[in-house]
XYZ file of C-alpha atoms in Angstrom:
417
model
C 0.000 0.000 0.000
C 1.353 3.404 -1.044
C 0.403 6.286 1.241
C -1.078 9.614 0.173
C 1.851 11.368 1.807
C 4.323 9.541 -0.439
C 2.205 10.158 -3.539
C 2.111 13.876 -2.760
C 5.908 13.949 -2.405
C 6.271 12.358 -5.836
C 3.619 14.546 -7.477
C 5.026 17.863 -6.284
C 8.654 16.947 -6.930
C 7.755 15.835 -10.459
C 5.931 19.101 -11.087
C 9.210 20.938 -10.463
C 10.935 18.887 -13.161
C 8.472 19.478 -16.014
C 9.131 23.113 -16.938
C 11.470 22.584 -19.912
C 9.419 21.628 -22.966
C 12.464 21.344 -25.260
C 12.157 21.186 -29.034
C 8.609 20.588 -30.244
C 8.384 17.091 -31.692
C 6.814 16.793 -35.118
C 4.547 13.986 -33.921
C 2.904 16.429 -31.486
C 0.960 18.254 -34.179
C -2.802 17.596 -33.942
C -2.273 14.354 -32.043
C -3.898 15.545 -28.820
C -7.267 16.222 -30.479
C -8.392 12.612 -30.452
C -10.993 11.603 -27.878
C -9.506 8.115 -27.546
C -6.797 7.047 -25.105
C -3.477 8.196 -26.553
C -0.635 5.730 -25.977
C 2.876 7.044 -26.692
C 5.514 4.322 -26.809
C 9.191 4.281 -27.682
C 12.702 3.525 -26.528
C 13.743 4.736 -23.090
C 14.785 8.436 -22.995
C 13.815 9.232 -26.560
C 11.751 12.152 -25.263
C 8.366 10.602 -24.394
C 8.020 12.493 -21.111
C 8.845 15.830 -22.736
C 6.501 14.931 -25.574
C 3.759 14.375 -23.023
C 4.592 17.727 -21.452
C 4.194 19.377 -24.850
C 0.768 17.787 -25.228
C -0.074 18.751 -21.664
C 0.876 22.391 -22.308
C -1.725 22.540 -25.084
C -4.555 21.316 -22.839
C -6.800 23.321 -20.518
C -6.393 20.804 -17.672
C -2.782 20.083 -16.739
C -2.562 18.957 -13.100
C -3.152 15.205 -13.178
C 0.400 14.248 -14.202
C 2.282 11.319 -12.678
C 5.397 9.391 -13.687
C 5.766 5.836 -12.429
C 9.487 5.731 -13.227
C 10.453 6.501 -9.624
C 12.222 4.183 -7.185
C 9.812 5.196 -4.407
C 6.997 3.493 -6.319
C 8.430 -0.027 -6.356
C 5.465 -1.272 -4.302
C 2.791 0.613 -6.255
C 0.071 -1.814 -7.400
C -3.179 -1.543 -9.311
C -5.036 -1.006 -6.017
C -3.052 2.205 -5.427
C -4.451 3.930 -8.522
C -7.587 4.838 -6.594
C -5.469 6.469 -3.871
C -3.610 8.449 -6.540
C -6.936 9.552 -8.028
C -8.116 10.743 -4.616
C -4.932 12.777 -4.095
C -5.397 14.451 -7.477
C -8.978 15.459 -6.633
C -8.122 16.595 -3.104
C -5.206 18.780 -4.199
C -6.299 20.084 -7.617
C -10.058 19.732 -7.737
C -12.053 17.600 -10.137
C -10.454 17.377 -13.597
C -10.923 15.003 -16.518
C -7.499 14.853 -18.192
C -4.823 12.410 -16.993
C -1.130 12.177 -17.966
C 0.391 8.862 -16.852
C 4.076 8.441 -17.704
C 5.908 5.053 -17.996
C 2.743 3.329 -16.895
C 3.843 -0.093 -18.150
C 5.830 -0.456 -14.927
C 2.571 -1.134 -13.060
C 0.949 -4.536 -13.614
C -2.683 -4.369 -14.801
C -2.518 -0.599 -15.355
C -4.990 -0.962 -18.218
C -7.823 -1.648 -15.764
C -7.490 1.804 -14.212
C -7.170 3.510 -17.598
C -10.236 1.622 -18.837
C -12.224 2.877 -15.850
C -11.112 6.453 -16.473
C -12.095 6.213 -20.127
C -15.495 4.705 -19.329
C -16.227 7.702 -17.092
C -15.540 10.192 -19.858
C -11.953 11.140 -19.006
C -9.199 11.916 -21.495
C -6.083 9.823 -20.855
C -2.524 10.151 -22.172
C -0.068 7.382 -21.312
C 3.528 6.584 -22.239
C 5.486 3.326 -22.087
C 8.852 1.843 -23.055
C 8.006 -1.767 -23.860
C 6.318 -2.639 -27.142
C 5.223 -6.156 -26.183
C 3.753 -5.279 -22.803
C 1.837 -2.348 -24.230
C 0.472 -4.285 -27.206
C -0.540 -7.179 -24.956
C -2.403 -4.906 -22.570
C -3.901 -2.705 -25.267
C -5.206 -5.805 -27.002
C -7.391 -6.763 -24.052
C -9.489 -4.171 -22.230
C -8.540 -1.227 -24.421
C -9.188 -2.698 -27.868
C -10.764 -0.053 -30.096
C -10.413 2.614 -27.435
C -6.900 3.835 -28.023
C -4.613 5.405 -30.585
C -0.944 4.429 -30.487
C 1.862 6.827 -31.380
C 5.425 5.510 -31.539
C 8.090 8.077 -30.726
C 11.668 7.778 -31.941
C 14.870 9.638 -31.176
C 14.944 13.009 -32.903
C 14.632 13.253 -36.668
C 17.038 15.290 -38.784
C 14.598 18.196 -38.746
C 14.281 18.069 -34.960
C 18.068 17.706 -34.660
C 18.461 20.952 -36.620
C 16.052 22.738 -34.278
C 17.890 21.484 -31.192
C 21.243 22.560 -32.622
C 19.867 25.966 -33.619
C 20.523 25.327 -37.322
C 18.181 27.214 -39.617
C 17.665 26.169 -43.208
C 15.401 26.776 -46.171
C 14.656 24.977 -49.423
C 17.105 27.160 -51.366
C 19.934 25.579 -49.332
C 19.435 22.415 -51.404
C 20.730 24.228 -54.475
C 23.416 26.731 -53.447
C 27.055 25.837 -52.775
C 27.071 27.391 -49.300
C 23.670 25.910 -48.503
C 24.658 22.388 -49.493
C 27.835 22.654 -47.433
C 25.718 23.615 -44.417
C 23.285 20.765 -45.025
C 26.100 18.257 -45.431
C 27.736 19.368 -42.201
C 24.414 19.056 -40.357
C 23.749 15.643 -41.927
C 27.223 14.417 -40.977
C 26.679 15.392 -37.352
C 23.273 13.733 -37.255
C 24.446 10.471 -38.831
C 27.205 10.259 -36.219
C 25.447 11.555 -33.083
C 21.938 10.225 -33.585
C 18.908 11.783 -31.963
C 18.737 11.154 -28.207
C 17.953 14.663 -26.876
C 20.000 14.564 -23.685
C 23.085 13.218 -25.451
C 22.811 15.965 -28.046
C 22.795 18.496 -25.213
C 25.829 17.058 -23.414
C 27.853 15.156 -26.030
C 29.030 12.816 -23.270
C 29.226 9.211 -24.568
C 28.891 7.936 -21.011
C 25.239 8.981 -21.197
C 24.616 6.584 -24.098
C 26.459 3.748 -22.363
C 24.392 4.266 -19.213
C 21.223 4.393 -21.313
C 22.140 1.114 -22.962
C 22.736 -0.521 -19.564
C 19.402 0.826 -18.317
C 17.575 -0.682 -21.295
C 19.294 -4.039 -20.872
C 18.807 -4.269 -17.129
C 15.513 -2.513 -16.437
C 13.585 -3.267 -19.633
C 14.905 -6.776 -20.289
C 16.746 -8.527 -17.438
C 14.350 -7.479 -14.667
C 11.169 -7.724 -16.747
C 11.972 -11.174 -18.119
C 13.677 -12.422 -14.944
C 16.925 -13.378 -16.678
C 19.582 -14.893 -14.403
C 22.198 -12.375 -15.632
C 22.810 -9.830 -18.362
C 25.839 -11.606 -19.871
C 24.195 -13.509 -22.720
C 21.750 -10.794 -23.721
C 24.645 -8.314 -23.878
C 26.644 -10.721 -26.035
C 23.726 -10.935 -28.465
C 23.333 -7.146 -28.489
C 27.085 -6.719 -29.055
C 27.061 -9.126 -31.981
C 24.056 -7.418 -33.588
C 25.529 -3.946 -33.028
C 28.785 -5.046 -34.650
C 26.852 -6.334 -37.677
C 23.946 -3.911 -37.961
C 22.423 -3.474 -41.459
C 23.738 -6.988 -42.277
C 21.877 -10.272 -42.561
C 21.833 -12.775 -39.732
C 20.200 -16.053 -38.786
C 19.437 -17.266 -35.301
C 21.944 -20.055 -35.900
C 24.714 -17.609 -36.823
C 24.079 -15.539 -33.685
C 24.000 -18.650 -31.508
C 27.320 -19.820 -32.942
C 29.000 -16.422 -32.529
C 27.838 -16.026 -28.923
C 28.255 -19.669 -27.839
C 24.591 -19.877 -26.870
C 23.502 -23.477 -27.336
C 19.833 -22.913 -28.098
C 18.586 -20.957 -31.130
C 15.286 -20.602 -29.273
C 17.111 -18.672 -26.571
C 18.659 -16.421 -29.229
C 15.217 -15.930 -30.759
C 13.855 -14.920 -27.343
C 16.726 -12.523 -26.662
C 16.369 -10.756 -29.998
C 12.638 -10.515 -29.325
C 13.381 -8.837 -25.988
C 15.699 -6.357 -27.731
C 12.914 -5.562 -30.185
C 10.354 -5.142 -27.407
C 12.594 -2.560 -25.725
C 12.830 -0.699 -29.063
C 16.605 -1.091 -29.064
C 16.686 -2.995 -32.373
C 14.471 -3.566 -35.371
C 14.506 -6.786 -37.370
C 13.753 -6.623 -41.077
C 12.302 -9.635 -42.900
C 12.806 -10.569 -46.528
C 9.669 -9.957 -48.579
C 8.072 -13.078 -49.967
C 4.505 -13.919 -50.949
C 4.869 -17.120 -48.957
C 4.870 -16.441 -45.223
C 6.835 -19.608 -44.561
C 9.665 -18.391 -46.797
C 9.689 -15.048 -44.990
C 10.109 -16.820 -41.671
C 12.931 -19.073 -42.893
C 14.916 -16.373 -44.712
C 17.818 -14.508 -43.067
C 16.852 -11.278 -41.288
C 18.537 -7.890 -41.287
C 19.051 -5.940 -38.080
C 18.959 -2.196 -37.450
C 19.351 -0.092 -34.315
C 17.133 2.635 -32.967
C 19.885 5.267 -33.049
C 23.263 5.757 -34.732
C 24.882 7.346 -31.696
C 23.766 4.521 -29.426
C 24.853 1.663 -31.700
C 28.356 3.141 -31.939
C 28.687 2.726 -28.164
C 27.600 -0.929 -28.197
C 29.279 -2.718 -31.081
C 32.750 -3.117 -32.509
C 33.966 -1.279 -35.598
C 37.386 -0.550 -37.042
C 36.254 2.805 -38.432
C 33.258 5.032 -39.044
C 31.194 3.291 -41.720
C 29.154 5.979 -43.441
C 27.276 3.457 -45.537
C 25.965 1.568 -42.496
C 25.084 4.762 -40.663
C 23.230 6.091 -43.700
C 21.272 2.870 -44.206
C 20.420 2.684 -40.506
C 19.203 6.294 -40.564
C 16.981 5.586 -43.579
C 15.520 2.591 -41.754
C 14.717 4.719 -38.686
C 13.139 7.440 -40.832
C 10.929 4.908 -42.621
C 9.828 3.571 -39.241
C 9.189 7.125 -38.102
C 6.916 7.538 -41.114
C 5.008 4.446 -39.952
C 5.971 2.436 -43.021
C 5.676 -1.344 -43.117
C 9.042 -2.328 -44.563
C 10.902 -5.386 -45.833
C 14.055 -6.039 -47.803
C 13.858 -7.635 -51.245
C 16.174 -10.202 -52.748
C 15.558 -12.078 -55.981
C 19.021 -12.473 -57.534
C 19.563 -8.753 -56.855
C 18.911 -7.055 -53.503
C 16.930 -3.913 -52.711
C 17.401 -2.436 -49.239
C 13.840 -1.376 -48.452
C 10.428 -1.955 -49.944
C 7.333 -0.359 -48.434
C 3.990 -2.129 -48.238
C 0.715 -0.308 -47.711
C -2.001 -2.832 -46.945
C -1.349 -5.587 -49.508
C 0.410 -3.415 -52.102
C 4.077 -2.464 -52.475
C 4.078 1.310 -52.912
C 7.755 2.370 -52.798
C 11.269 0.940 -53.113
C 14.512 2.401 -51.746
C 18.177 1.693 -52.238
C 20.811 3.250 -49.958
C 24.437 3.922 -50.851
C 27.033 6.555 -49.988
C 27.764 7.263 -53.662
C 27.059 6.035 -57.180
C 30.334 7.299 -58.632
C 32.017 3.899 -58.585
C 30.930 1.890 -61.653
C 30.490 -1.455 -59.880
C 28.559 0.149 -57.019
C 26.310 1.975 -59.464
C 25.630 -1.201 -61.401
C 24.825 -3.200 -58.252
C 22.550 -0.574 -56.717
C 20.635 0.067 -59.940
C 20.184 -3.638 -60.599
C 18.757 -4.196 -57.135
C 16.371 -1.258 -57.377
C 15.208 -2.042 -60.913
C 14.668 -5.677 -59.940
C 12.274 -4.564 -57.185
C 10.576 -1.992 -59.438
C 9.998 -4.688 -62.058
C 8.699 -7.176 -59.503
C 6.051 -4.780 -58.201
C 5.290 -2.765 -61.333
C 6.518 0.564 -59.970
C 7.281 3.538 -62.216
C 9.473 5.302 -59.628
C 12.306 4.207 -57.367
C 14.617 6.037 -54.965
C 18.324 5.856 -54.221
C 19.365 7.701 -51.046
C 22.973 8.949 -51.029
C 25.117 11.309 -48.982
C 25.281 14.120 -51.536
C 24.307 13.163 -55.066
C 21.319 14.282 -57.122
C 20.344 12.627 -60.358
C 17.283 11.556 -62.354
C 17.901 8.273 -64.171
C 15.442 7.267 -66.857
C 14.960 3.550 -67.333
C 13.060 1.722 -70.048
C 9.268 1.691 -70.090
C 9.072 5.258 -68.755
C 10.495 4.389 -65.355
C 12.352 6.980 -63.336
C 14.943 6.547 -60.592
C 15.339 9.501 -58.240
C 18.803 9.878 -56.686
C 18.921 12.346 -53.809
C 20.809 13.066 -50.579
C 19.485 11.857 -47.247
C 18.959 15.422 -45.992
C 16.876 16.288 -49.040
C 14.789 13.129 -48.702
C 14.115 13.920 -45.047
C 13.516 17.663 -45.311
C 12.245 18.274 -48.820
C 8.660 17.256 -48.176
């Protein structure tokens, strides 16, 4: 049982920490107008709490805010929600808008949120575990919620945080392109975790990684230690953007069971640390059996986890494109039928876009390989347009049958909407 005195301590101390709204996140626009329960999920420390504060600032009622990510709340249970509700009413009067941060830490939280919703309240919640949230949302809250995934900052948000102003004309002038390239280079290296961008201290990212492993995986899944899960994460981080099989990971990490490897990679996905890309195939069984490709939630973070001889711009660029496609809520696969295409996008049952990623097309063999892979995917799905994302090249390549391949820099693809 949690006392009202303790809840008041937490409430008023948290109110002192919520003044800085930071850079407005693009996902914030118009999202708070829905009458349904809004569930914001994403990797730990990507900015969910600040995002909630930005939503909260736009509302008339602001007082019913509570974060469950506090060591004093280790014994908080579903029965204590009523006590929290009573404290809110006693201290701030009757309101109908609730902001519940990192709520997945409390077992059966969805029962309280369901009760609030049934009584006409507006509820905003955040959480850091994809599986737990989807499991809970799929029971009592089916059809009553809207889910918004939040990612580390985009290139546009990175520019705002760094105080870099730009306009469309910068895509075309020499000085403007130099500025855009410098900004892009910083983003591809540093990633988008807001606090790291403010401090530049790599220890922050290492501590974040340990927090994700321990708090979101080891504790939640009751693992005996963090050794094996860290070995799997290290292997994936050292080989991100590359193909893997569960057998290859098991062999590299000396884990005897591929089922254990499968579970561990699933836990890493649930925590939003990694994303696993499946080969596209009309036969589901073939999709399951084919090698996967792995990507990480942030370029800055992956550089602190894995092993690399040098900065690999190609891997960082491809990883950034993957994150941006996820940010755009795309359903993505890779394609391989004699020639490989990095990303294909499916909308419902139809493939709507294909993307290839490469640092440059200036090398003849690279150009040939990248074009072959893209054209193979365009042919397979009957697409008239395809895209090749580069560091700093612009070109329009006409192919037979009136097909057009658009070559453009990452910054232009992200910002030139």
